[in-house]
């Protein structure tokens, strides 16, 4: 998995076949995840990372407030996601992003 997204609310699964991004239910929870619900994200094309931020924004718009935690395996994806998410953060929503420790 390229990244994990965890939340205090149930996360939807999505398959973006043309963009080569799969967001599916997580089976293995890394010890760093502290929130109860999580999905695993597999990314085959880093050019489509904006789809992940769109997924997060659509999820946040469903609720007044959310808490999310994102663990990223790759440093390049981590840096890009951090920049993209800082620009689109909604009020009353908390997002923490960290590299996935091995």
PDB file of N, CA and C in Angstrom, residues 4 6 10-11 18-19 25 29 33 44 49 53 60 65 71 74 77 80 82 84 86 89 91-92 96-97:
ATOM      1  N   UNK A   4      -2.210   5.047   3.858  1.00  0.00           N
ATOM      2  CA  UNK A   4      -3.379   4.678   4.647  1.00  0.00           C
ATOM      3  C   UNK A   4      -4.096   5.959   5.030  1.00  0.00           C
ATOM      4  N   UNK A   6      -7.052   7.107   7.703  1.00  0.00           N
ATOM      5  CA  UNK A   6      -7.883   6.690   8.833  1.00  0.00           C
ATOM      6  C   UNK A   6      -8.765   7.860   9.248  1.00  0.00           C
ATOM      7  N   UNK A  10     -16.701   6.239   9.226  1.00  0.00           N
ATOM      8  CA  UNK A  10     -16.530   5.219   8.190  1.00  0.00           C
ATOM      9  C   UNK A  10     -16.152   5.869   6.863  1.00  0.00           C
ATOM     10  N   UNK A  11     -15.119   5.346   6.228  1.00  0.00           N
ATOM     11  CA  UNK A  11     -14.630   5.882   4.953  1.00  0.00           C
ATOM     12  C   UNK A  11     -15.172   5.057   3.781  1.00  0.00           C
ATOM     13  N   UNK A  18      -9.390   4.123 -14.439  1.00  0.00           N
ATOM     14  CA  UNK A  18      -8.668   4.864 -15.482  1.00  0.00           C
ATOM     15  C   UNK A  18      -7.479   5.638 -14.924  1.00  0.00           C
ATOM     16  N   UNK A  19      -7.589   6.091 -13.671  1.00  0.00           N
ATOM     17  CA  UNK A  19      -6.526   6.865 -13.050  1.00  0.00           C
ATOM     18  C   UNK A  19      -5.546   5.987 -12.276  1.00  0.00           C
ATOM     19  N   UNK A  25     -11.011  -1.165   1.630  1.00  0.00           N
ATOM     20  CA  UNK A  25     -11.000  -1.445   3.057  1.00  0.00           C
ATOM     21  C   UNK A  25      -9.640  -1.983   3.479  1.00  0.00           C
ATOM     22  N   UNK A  29      -3.750  -3.054   9.996  1.00  0.00           N
ATOM     23  CA  UNK A  29      -3.660  -1.721  10.580  1.00  0.00           C
ATOM     24  C   UNK A  29      -2.260  -1.477  11.131  1.00  0.00           C
ATOM     25  N   UNK A  33      -1.654   4.001  13.297  1.00  0.00           N
ATOM     26  CA  UNK A  33      -3.048   4.434  13.141  1.00  0.00           C
ATOM     27  C   UNK A  33      -3.752   4.372  14.487  1.00  0.00           C
ATOM     28  N   UNK A  44      -0.889   3.824  -8.688  1.00  0.00           N
ATOM     29  CA  UNK A  44       0.020   3.384  -9.747  1.00  0.00           C
ATOM     30  C   UNK A  44       0.569   4.552 -10.562  1.00  0.00           C
ATOM     31  N   UNK A  49      -2.591  12.334  -7.987  1.00  0.00           N
ATOM     32  CA  UNK A  49      -2.746  12.495  -6.544  1.00  0.00           C
ATOM     33  C   UNK A  49      -3.878  13.448  -6.162  1.00  0.00           C
ATOM     34  N   UNK A  53      -6.983  13.998  -2.758  1.00  0.00           N
ATOM     35  CA  UNK A  53      -7.455  15.188  -2.038  1.00  0.00           C
ATOM     36  C   UNK A  53      -8.929  15.454  -2.332  1.00  0.00           C
ATOM     37  N   UNK A  60     -15.161  14.965   3.786  1.00  0.00           N
ATOM     38  CA  UNK A  60     -15.314  15.994   4.809  1.00  0.00           C
ATOM     39  C   UNK A  60     -16.604  16.782   4.646  1.00  0.00           C
ATOM     40  N   UNK A  65     -17.729  17.912  11.274  1.00  0.00           N
ATOM     41  CA  UNK A  65     -16.332  17.827  11.685  1.00  0.00           C
ATOM     42  C   UNK A  65     -15.838  16.391  11.534  1.00  0.00           C
ATOM     43  N   UNK A  71      -1.132   8.172   6.621  1.00  0.00           N
ATOM     44  CA  UNK A  71       0.227   7.642   6.688  1.00  0.00           C
ATOM     45  C   UNK A  71       0.683   7.338   5.270  1.00  0.00           C
ATOM     46  N   UNK A  74       5.751   6.598   0.641  1.00  0.00           N
ATOM     47  CA  UNK A  74       6.759   7.190  -0.234  1.00  0.00           C
ATOM     48  C   UNK A  74       6.978   8.666   0.117  1.00  0.00           C
ATOM     49  N   UNK A  77       5.396  11.189  -2.500  1.00  0.00           N
ATOM     50  CA  UNK A  77       3.940  11.299  -2.323  1.00  0.00           C
ATOM     51  C   UNK A  77       3.634  12.069  -1.038  1.00  0.00           C
ATOM     52  N   UNK A  80       4.086  15.842  -1.653  1.00  0.00           N
ATOM     53  CA  UNK A  80       3.020  16.367  -2.513  1.00  0.00           C
ATOM     54  C   UNK A  80       1.679  16.409  -1.785  1.00  0.00           C
ATOM     55  N   UNK A  82       1.150  16.608   1.438  1.00  0.00           N
ATOM     56  CA  UNK A  82       1.196  17.622   2.488  1.00  0.00           C
ATOM     57  C   UNK A  82       0.892  19.007   1.927  1.00  0.00           C
ATOM     58  N   UNK A  84      -0.722  19.686  -0.956  1.00  0.00           N
ATOM     59  CA  UNK A  84      -2.082  19.709  -1.490  1.00  0.00           C
ATOM     60  C   UNK A  84      -3.122  19.800  -0.368  1.00  0.00           C
ATOM     61  N   UNK A  86      -2.696  21.008   2.758  1.00  0.00           N
ATOM     62  CA  UNK A  86      -2.632  22.281   3.472  1.00  0.00           C
ATOM     63  C   UNK A  86      -3.392  23.373   2.744  1.00  0.00           C
ATOM     64  N   UNK A  89      -7.598  22.564   3.352  1.00  0.00           N
ATOM     65  CA  UNK A  89      -8.130  22.193   4.646  1.00  0.00           C
ATOM     66  C   UNK A  89      -9.401  22.972   4.966  1.00  0.00           C
ATOM     67  N   UNK A  91     -12.405  24.162   7.713  1.00  0.00           N
ATOM     68  CA  UNK A  91     -12.470  24.409   9.148  1.00  0.00           C
ATOM     69  C   UNK A  91     -13.266  23.282   9.817  1.00  0.00           C
ATOM     70  N   UNK A  92     -13.026  23.060  11.095  1.00  0.00           N
ATOM     71  CA  UNK A  92     -13.664  22.000  11.891  1.00  0.00           C
ATOM     72  C   UNK A  92     -13.253  20.597  11.452  1.00  0.00           C
ATOM     73  N   UNK A  96      -3.971  14.975  10.033  1.00  0.00           N
ATOM     74  CA  UNK A  96      -2.544  14.850  10.307  1.00  0.00           C
ATOM     75  C   UNK A  96      -1.966  13.905   9.261  1.00  0.00           C
ATOM     76  N   UNK A  97      -0.803  14.249   8.765  1.00  0.00           N
ATOM     77  CA  UNK A  97      -0.156  13.437   7.747  1.00  0.00           C
ATOM     78  C   UNK A  97       1.269  13.133   8.212  1.00  0.00           C
TER      79      UNK A  97
END
